[in-house]
mmCIF file of C-alpha atoms and ligand atoms in Angstrom:
data_model
loop_
_atom_site.group_PDB
_atom_site.id
_atom_site.type_symbol
_atom_site.label_atom_id
_atom_site.label_comp_id
_atom_site.label_asym_id
_atom_site.label_seq_id
_atom_site.Cartn_x
_atom_site.Cartn_y
_atom_site.Cartn_z
ATOM 1 C CA UNK M 1 0.078 0.148 -0.446
ATOM 2 C CA UNK M 2 1.645 3.337 -1.074
ATOM 3 C CA UNK M 3 1.329 5.414 2.106
ATOM 4 C CA UNK M 4 0.197 9.594 1.710
ATOM 5 C CA UNK M 5 2.247 12.269 3.478
ATOM 6 C CA UNK M 6 0.710 15.208 5.064
ATOM 7 C CA UNK M 7 2.806 17.942 5.336
ATOM 8 C CA UNK M 8 1.475 21.404 7.934
ATOM 9 C CA UNK M 9 5.160 23.246 7.754
ATOM 10 C CA UNK M 10 3.670 25.717 10.460
ATOM 11 C CA UNK M 11 1.105 27.265 12.803
ATOM 12 C CA UNK M 12 1.786 30.862 11.951
ATOM 13 C CA UNK M 13 -0.765 30.775 8.847
ATOM 14 C CA UNK M 14 -1.664 34.381 8.416
ATOM 15 C CA UNK M 15 -5.053 33.768 8.694
ATOM 16 C CA UNK M 16 -7.671 33.614 11.122
ATOM 17 C CA UNK M 17 -10.197 30.954 10.534
ATOM 18 C CA UNK M 18 -12.882 29.331 12.855
ATOM 19 C CA UNK M 19 -12.380 26.276 13.483
ATOM 20 C CA UNK M 20 -8.901 25.543 11.618
ATOM 21 C CA UNK M 21 -7.374 22.348 13.701
ATOM 22 C CA UNK M 22 -4.119 23.690 13.152
ATOM 23 C CA UNK M 23 -4.247 26.748 15.493
ATOM 24 C CA UNK M 24 -6.592 24.706 17.779
ATOM 25 C CA UNK M 25 -3.709 21.840 18.095
ATOM 26 C CA UNK M 26 -1.072 21.328 21.109
ATOM 27 C CA UNK M 27 2.011 23.212 20.269
ATOM 28 C CA UNK M 28 5.716 23.333 20.356
ATOM 29 C CA UNK M 29 8.838 24.562 18.826
ATOM 30 C CA UNK M 30 8.552 24.414 14.720
ATOM 31 C CA UNK M 31 11.380 22.570 12.916
ATOM 32 C CA UNK M 32 13.553 25.161 11.110
ATOM 33 C CA UNK M 33 13.564 25.801 7.612
ATOM 34 C CA UNK M 34 16.576 23.404 7.066
ATOM 35 C CA UNK M 35 15.060 20.342 8.310
ATOM 36 C CA UNK M 36 11.625 21.216 6.920
ATOM 37 C CA UNK M 37 13.105 20.691 3.469
ATOM 38 C CA UNK M 38 15.292 17.909 4.136
ATOM 39 C CA UNK M 39 11.891 15.989 5.080
ATOM 40 C CA UNK M 40 10.422 16.942 2.310
ATOM 41 C CA UNK M 41 13.653 15.908 0.032
ATOM 42 C CA UNK M 42 14.002 12.951 1.653
ATOM 43 C CA UNK M 43 9.993 11.754 1.146
ATOM 44 C CA UNK M 44 10.398 12.009 -2.072
ATOM 45 C CA UNK M 45 12.993 9.548 -2.337
ATOM 46 C CA UNK M 46 13.205 7.324 0.656
ATOM 47 C CA UNK M 47 12.487 3.652 0.446
ATOM 48 C CA UNK M 48 11.690 3.393 3.967
ATOM 49 C CA UNK M 49 8.346 4.804 3.466
ATOM 50 C CA UNK M 50 6.505 3.673 0.338
ATOM 51 C CA UNK M 51 5.592 7.265 -0.197
ATOM 52 C CA UNK M 52 2.613 7.464 -3.141
ATOM 53 C CA UNK M 53 1.746 10.931 -2.576
ATOM 54 C CA UNK M 54 2.563 14.453 -0.612
ATOM 55 C CA UNK M 55 0.423 17.150 0.543
ATOM 56 C CA UNK M 56 1.704 20.718 1.281
ATOM 57 C CA UNK M 57 -0.452 22.678 3.593
ATOM 58 C CA UNK M 58 0.055 25.846 1.560
ATOM 59 C CA UNK M 59 -0.787 28.829 4.680
ATOM 60 C CA UNK M 60 -1.256 32.282 3.632
ATOM 61 C CA UNK M 61 2.087 33.547 4.370
ATOM 62 C CA UNK M 62 2.167 35.668 8.021
ATOM 63 C CA UNK M 63 4.115 39.167 7.676
ATOM 64 C CA UNK M 64 6.807 37.066 10.024
ATOM 65 C CA UNK M 65 10.015 37.359 7.542
ATOM 66 C CA UNK M 66 11.802 34.093 9.017
ATOM 67 C CA UNK M 67 8.521 32.411 9.153
ATOM 68 C CA UNK M 68 7.524 33.355 5.681
ATOM 69 C CA UNK M 69 10.722 32.391 4.549
ATOM 70 C CA UNK M 70 10.137 28.907 5.995
ATOM 71 C CA UNK M 71 6.813 28.184 3.947
ATOM 72 C CA UNK M 72 8.185 29.929 0.577
ATOM 73 C CA UNK M 73 11.224 27.521 0.607
ATOM 74 C CA UNK M 74 9.043 24.370 2.156
ATOM 75 C CA UNK M 75 6.638 25.191 -1.383
ATOM 76 C CA UNK M 76 10.177 25.747 -3.652
ATOM 77 C CA UNK M 77 11.854 22.432 -2.267
ATOM 78 C CA UNK M 78 8.719 20.354 -3.045
ATOM 79 C CA UNK M 79 8.608 22.037 -6.545
ATOM 80 C CA UNK M 80 12.206 21.866 -7.309
ATOM 81 C CA UNK M 81 12.320 18.244 -6.183
ATOM 82 C CA UNK M 82 8.817 16.858 -8.221
ATOM 83 C CA UNK M 83 10.221 17.900 -11.440
ATOM 84 C CA UNK M 84 13.238 16.057 -11.024
ATOM 85 C CA UNK M 85 11.690 12.887 -9.754
ATOM 86 C CA UNK M 86 8.676 10.599 -10.779
ATOM 87 C CA UNK M 87 6.132 8.216 -8.425
ATOM 88 C CA UNK M 88 4.986 11.093 -5.941
ATOM 89 C CA UNK M 89 2.148 12.787 -6.236
ATOM 90 C CA UNK M 90 2.109 16.045 -5.017
ATOM 91 C CA UNK M 91 -1.055 17.716 -3.693
ATOM 92 C CA UNK M 92 -1.199 21.287 -2.577
ATOM 93 C CA UNK M 93 -4.020 22.935 -0.022
ATOM 94 C CA UNK M 94 -4.633 26.674 0.145
ATOM 95 C CA UNK M 95 -7.209 29.013 1.549
ATOM 96 C CA UNK M 96 -8.064 30.903 -1.125
ATOM 97 C CA UNK M 97 -6.665 31.884 -4.237
ATOM 98 C CA UNK M 98 -5.431 34.641 -2.914
ATOM 99 C CA UNK M 99 -3.052 32.892 -0.517
ATOM 100 C CA UNK M 100 -0.434 32.043 -3.758
ATOM 101 C CA UNK M 101 0.424 35.694 -4.250
ATOM 102 C CA UNK M 102 3.208 36.147 -1.518
ATOM 103 C CA UNK M 103 4.394 32.971 -3.088
ATOM 104 C CA UNK M 104 4.188 34.099 -6.971
ATOM 105 C CA UNK M 105 5.694 37.814 -5.292
ATOM 106 C CA UNK M 106 8.558 35.367 -4.365
ATOM 107 C CA UNK M 107 9.552 34.717 -7.660
ATOM 108 C CA UNK M 108 7.309 31.192 -8.526
ATOM 109 C CA UNK M 109 5.130 31.532 -11.258
ATOM 110 C CA UNK M 110 1.500 30.574 -10.488
ATOM 111 C CA UNK M 111 1.930 28.785 -14.164
ATOM 112 C CA UNK M 112 5.494 26.389 -12.309
ATOM 113 C CA UNK M 113 3.223 26.347 -9.294
ATOM 114 C CA UNK M 114 0.558 24.826 -10.947
ATOM 115 C CA UNK M 115 2.382 22.476 -13.995
ATOM 116 C CA UNK M 116 4.741 20.753 -11.078
ATOM 117 C CA UNK M 117 1.632 20.283 -8.460
ATOM 118 C CA UNK M 118 -1.299 17.290 -9.182
ATOM 119 C CA UNK M 119 -3.924 18.761 -7.647
ATOM 120 C CA UNK M 120 -4.511 22.284 -5.657
ATOM 121 C CA UNK M 121 -7.143 21.866 -2.383
ATOM 122 C CA UNK M 122 -9.077 25.422 -2.437
ATOM 123 C CA UNK M 123 -11.330 25.714 0.668
ATOM 124 C CA UNK M 124 -12.796 29.160 -0.170
ATOM 125 C CA UNK M 125 -14.209 30.109 -3.538
ATOM 126 C CA UNK M 126 -16.359 32.642 -5.323
ATOM 127 C CA UNK M 127 -17.469 33.511 -9.061
ATOM 128 C CA UNK M 128 -14.635 36.307 -9.010
ATOM 129 C CA UNK M 129 -12.341 33.581 -9.388
ATOM 130 C CA UNK M 130 -13.453 31.639 -12.195
ATOM 131 C CA UNK M 131 -10.785 33.589 -14.680
ATOM 132 C CA UNK M 132 -7.869 32.433 -12.729
ATOM 133 C CA UNK M 133 -9.340 28.674 -11.873
ATOM 134 C CA UNK M 134 -9.747 28.738 -16.082
ATOM 135 C CA UNK M 135 -5.643 29.781 -16.585
ATOM 136 C CA UNK M 136 -4.695 27.009 -13.736
ATOM 137 C CA UNK M 137 -6.856 23.911 -14.477
ATOM 138 C CA UNK M 138 -4.927 24.316 -18.187
ATOM 139 C CA UNK M 139 -1.659 23.382 -15.740
ATOM 140 C CA UNK M 140 -3.499 20.779 -12.981
ATOM 141 C CA UNK M 141 -6.386 19.617 -11.489
ATOM 142 C CA UNK M 142 -8.441 21.501 -8.782
ATOM 143 C CA UNK M 143 -10.520 20.200 -5.833
ATOM 144 C CA UNK M 144 -12.677 22.300 -3.929
ATOM 145 C CA UNK M 145 -12.556 21.739 -0.802
ATOM 146 C CA UNK M 146 -16.012 22.478 0.376
ATOM 147 C CA UNK M 147 -17.521 23.174 4.061
ATOM 148 C CA UNK M 148 -21.432 23.703 3.827
ATOM 149 C CA UNK M 149 -22.615 25.759 5.917
ATOM 150 C CA UNK M 150 -25.543 27.645 4.354
ATOM 151 C CA UNK M 151 -26.914 27.313 1.304
ATOM 152 C CA UNK M 152 -25.370 25.070 -1.681
ATOM 153 C CA UNK M 153 -26.256 27.714 -4.571
ATOM 154 C CA UNK M 154 -22.655 29.071 -4.961
ATOM 155 C CA UNK M 155 -21.226 25.601 -4.063
ATOM 156 C CA UNK M 156 -23.450 24.150 -7.151
ATOM 157 C CA UNK M 157 -22.633 27.140 -9.043
ATOM 158 C CA UNK M 158 -18.724 26.741 -8.775
ATOM 159 C CA UNK M 159 -18.671 23.356 -9.468
ATOM 160 C CA UNK M 160 -18.817 23.942 -13.035
ATOM 161 C CA UNK M 161 -15.368 25.602 -12.692
ATOM 162 C CA UNK M 162 -12.866 22.912 -10.363
ATOM 163 C CA UNK M 163 -12.253 19.260 -11.217
ATOM 164 C CA UNK M 164 -13.377 17.513 -8.101
ATOM 165 C CA UNK M 165 -14.953 18.651 -4.928
ATOM 166 C CA UNK M 166 -14.574 17.100 -1.429
ATOM 167 C CA UNK M 167 -17.915 18.606 0.509
ATOM 168 C CA UNK M 168 -16.380 18.526 4.071
ATOM 169 C CA UNK M 169 -18.236 17.688 7.654
ATOM 170 C CA UNK M 170 -17.171 20.707 10.276
ATOM 171 C CA UNK M 171 -15.393 17.929 13.067
ATOM 172 C CA UNK M 172 -13.962 18.924 16.554
ATOM 173 C CA UNK M 173 -11.418 17.063 17.131
ATOM 174 C CA UNK M 174 -10.262 13.266 16.965
ATOM 175 C CA UNK M 175 -12.276 11.385 20.305
ATOM 176 C CA UNK M 176 -14.280 15.109 21.250
ATOM 177 C CA UNK M 177 -17.998 14.759 20.909
ATOM 178 C CA UNK M 178 -19.198 16.240 17.015
ATOM 179 C CA UNK M 179 -21.005 19.011 16.290
ATOM 180 C CA UNK M 180 -24.297 17.487 16.131
ATOM 181 C CA UNK M 181 -25.574 21.084 14.361
ATOM 182 C CA UNK M 182 -22.767 20.572 11.646
ATOM 183 C CA UNK M 183 -24.316 16.838 11.321
ATOM 184 C CA UNK M 184 -27.472 17.742 10.816
ATOM 185 C CA UNK M 185 -26.894 20.735 8.103
ATOM 186 C CA UNK M 186 -24.432 18.056 6.553
ATOM 187 C CA UNK M 187 -26.811 15.553 5.837
ATOM 188 C CA UNK M 188 -29.450 18.283 4.584
ATOM 189 C CA UNK M 189 -26.753 19.323 2.283
ATOM 190 C CA UNK M 190 -26.248 15.433 1.174
ATOM 191 C CA UNK M 191 -29.764 15.017 0.496
ATOM 192 C CA UNK M 192 -29.978 18.299 -1.983
ATOM 193 C CA UNK M 193 -27.413 17.150 -3.789
ATOM 194 C CA UNK M 194 -28.586 13.592 -4.412
ATOM 195 C CA UNK M 195 -31.226 15.038 -6.222
ATOM 196 C CA UNK M 196 -28.848 17.409 -8.702
ATOM 197 C CA UNK M 197 -27.674 15.976 -11.987
ATOM 198 C CA UNK M 198 -25.799 13.537 -12.574
ATOM 199 C CA UNK M 199 -22.410 15.326 -14.012
ATOM 200 C CA UNK M 200 -22.659 17.408 -10.749
ATOM 201 C CA UNK M 201 -22.968 14.441 -8.641
ATOM 202 C CA UNK M 202 -19.772 12.878 -10.301
ATOM 203 C CA UNK M 203 -17.584 15.740 -9.105
ATOM 204 C CA UNK M 204 -18.570 15.421 -5.153
ATOM 205 C CA UNK M 205 -16.829 13.277 -3.394
ATOM 206 C CA UNK M 206 -18.062 13.044 0.334
ATOM 207 C CA UNK M 207 -15.887 13.420 3.085
ATOM 208 C CA UNK M 208 -13.178 11.156 3.872
ATOM 209 C CA UNK M 209 -13.985 10.327 7.120
ATOM 210 C CA UNK M 210 -17.694 10.527 6.955
ATOM 211 C CA UNK M 211 -16.843 7.621 4.402
ATOM 212 C CA UNK M 212 -14.299 5.759 6.698
ATOM 213 C CA UNK M 213 -17.078 5.895 9.208
ATOM 214 C CA UNK M 214 -20.227 4.530 7.265
ATOM 215 C CA UNK M 215 -17.607 1.972 5.931
ATOM 216 C CA UNK M 216 -16.797 0.962 9.874
ATOM 217 C CA UNK M 217 -20.077 0.177 10.322
ATOM 218 C CA UNK M 218 -20.745 -2.090 7.632
ATOM 219 C CA UNK M 219 -17.318 -3.972 7.953
ATOM 220 C CA UNK M 220 -15.520 -2.740 11.313
ATOM 221 C CA UNK M 221 -12.501 -1.860 8.923
ATOM 222 C CA UNK M 222 -11.662 1.532 10.264
ATOM 223 C CA UNK M 223 -9.621 4.966 8.018
ATOM 224 C CA UNK M 224 -5.910 4.474 7.171
ATOM 225 C CA UNK M 225 -4.739 6.544 9.890
ATOM 226 C CA UNK M 226 -1.555 5.236 10.941
ATOM 227 C CA UNK M 227 -1.733 2.549 8.565
ATOM 228 C CA UNK M 228 -1.015 4.394 5.080
ATOM 229 C CA UNK M 229 -1.543 8.346 5.855
ATOM 230 C CA UNK M 230 0.205 10.331 8.100
ATOM 231 C CA UNK M 231 -0.009 14.179 9.021
ATOM 232 C CA UNK M 232 3.470 15.665 9.962
ATOM 233 C CA UNK M 233 2.893 18.987 12.104
ATOM 234 C CA UNK M 234 5.098 22.158 12.579
ATOM 235 C CA UNK M 235 6.731 21.250 15.689
ATOM 236 C CA UNK M 236 7.518 17.535 14.312
ATOM 237 C CA UNK M 237 5.208 15.253 16.190
ATOM 238 C CA UNK M 238 3.275 13.076 13.794
ATOM 239 C CA UNK M 239 -0.263 11.479 14.552
ATOM 240 C CA UNK M 240 -1.817 9.277 11.872
ATOM 241 C CA UNK M 241 -5.482 11.397 12.248
ATOM 242 C CA UNK M 242 -5.443 14.861 10.814
ATOM 243 C CA UNK M 243 -8.251 16.027 13.050
ATOM 244 C CA UNK M 244 -5.909 14.559 16.157
ATOM 245 C CA UNK M 245 -5.062 17.452 18.081
ATOM 246 C CA UNK M 246 -3.760 16.498 21.625
ATOM 247 C CA UNK M 247 -0.092 15.327 19.506
ATOM 248 C CA UNK M 248 2.697 13.316 19.973
ATOM 249 C CA UNK M 249 6.203 14.315 20.953
ATOM 250 C CA UNK M 250 8.281 17.135 18.734
ATOM 251 C CA UNK M 251 11.492 16.336 16.751
ATOM 252 C CA UNK M 252 13.829 18.747 15.496
ATOM 253 C CA UNK M 253 15.559 17.080 13.179
ATOM 254 C CA UNK M 254 15.176 14.597 10.373
ATOM 255 C CA UNK M 255 16.573 11.363 12.233
ATOM 256 C CA UNK M 256 13.528 12.174 15.262
ATOM 257 C CA UNK M 257 10.528 13.139 12.730
ATOM 258 C CA UNK M 258 11.192 9.736 10.703
ATOM 259 C CA UNK M 259 11.179 7.754 14.411
ATOM 260 C CA UNK M 260 7.850 9.405 15.059
ATOM 261 C CA UNK M 261 6.447 8.692 12.091
ATOM 262 C CA UNK M 262 7.234 4.972 12.931
ATOM 263 C CA UNK M 263 6.091 5.344 16.329
ATOM 264 C CA UNK M 264 2.582 6.500 14.806
ATOM 265 C CA UNK M 265 2.761 3.963 12.628
ATOM 266 C CA UNK M 266 2.334 0.957 15.622
ATOM 267 C CA UNK M 267 -0.914 3.333 16.814
ATOM 268 C CA UNK M 268 -4.552 3.463 15.093
ATOM 269 C CA UNK M 269 -5.907 6.473 16.301
ATOM 270 C CA UNK M 270 -9.045 5.731 14.693
ATOM 271 C CA UNK M 271 -9.936 3.755 17.931
ATOM 272 C CA UNK M 272 -10.820 6.899 19.350
ATOM 273 C CA UNK M 273 -12.629 8.481 16.265
ATOM 274 C CA UNK M 274 -16.360 9.685 17.748
ATOM 275 C CA UNK M 275 -17.237 10.221 14.107
ATOM 276 C CA UNK M 276 -18.635 6.847 13.741
ATOM 277 C CA UNK M 277 -20.942 7.227 16.311
ATOM 278 C CA UNK M 278 -21.955 10.220 16.561
ATOM 279 C CA UNK M 279 -22.571 10.868 12.721
ATOM 280 C CA UNK M 280 -24.736 7.356 12.803
ATOM 281 C CA UNK M 281 -26.488 8.402 16.414
ATOM 282 C CA UNK M 282 -25.244 5.692 18.271
ATOM 283 C CA UNK M 283 -23.029 7.763 20.387
ATOM 284 C CA UNK M 284 -22.350 4.927 22.045
ATOM 285 C CA UNK M 285 -20.447 3.400 20.309
ATOM 286 C CA UNK M 286 -17.762 5.129 21.080
ATOM 287 C CA UNK M 287 -17.281 3.105 24.391
ATOM 288 C CA UNK M 288 -16.947 0.056 22.173
ATOM 289 C CA UNK M 289 -14.378 1.822 20.241
ATOM 290 C CA UNK M 290 -12.324 3.709 23.321
HETATM 291 S S1 SF4 V 1 -9.710 8.732 12.899
HETATM 292 FE FE1 SF4 V 1 -10.152 8.690 10.702
HETATM 293 S S2 SF4 V 1 -11.951 8.939 10.212
HETATM 294 FE FE2 SF4 V 1 -11.401 9.560 12.363
HETATM 295 S S3 SF4 V 1 -11.268 11.653 12.324
HETATM 296 FE FE3 SF4 V 1 -9.476 10.780 11.701
HETATM 297 S S4 SF4 V 1 -8.945 10.597 9.887
HETATM 298 FE FE4 SF4 V 1 -11.333 10.910 10.312
#
């Protein structure tokens, strides 16, 4: 099974989005820019883990010059190594198209970023973004990471201009009680999407954790966190679940981070996942899992 890695370079994104799981998580000293770049190069070439996909969280660059340089360097490093190797899919996640501006200002042209990324996931889109989306889709695929709140009109409109879209559930964090209001809104939205035409529905991918929770209830098999999916946090600690805010042991060296991946591979955080129970309305399931 090929492994998927998600790298979160910094806790200091310039944005302050409500419910940001990075800002809400445990925070220790961040790894240096040099170690982060080494980690990125390592993931592309190592034979220790069967790396099939790496996602870099390309957050809005903050004003702090040291952090800004680190984030720009991380993206630059990933794009460079992606250019000269094959076998690893490179994905980036961004908040909105504006996020890319400081990277472009630092000398990474939009076309360069897009043509060496296999997927760009964007959290916020509006009709004003349509011309730029058209340009980007000449070079790569675009995913819209959409979290439903009020109505689905805008989401439906923007579906035409992206290749796919994850329809996401708001998550409170691993082992935490879920927001039942958010689950209701999510389910209502799902019913509405169910009535759309097939070409629209084909682009919508249901939140991976919800899909895994449904699968677990049917088959008893949980999600791939800690098995083939790992999340590397800014302080070098590693979790399987992206929503595990409690964290593990920080690391400041490449050896330490690699060791943390091996330690995380011996855990199975899904055992503490509250989504199967809360989503199905059978919260008592949590006791069985815990
Ligand atoms: S344990 Fe798996 S299914 Fe549960 S929240 Fe984490 S990634 Fe999602």
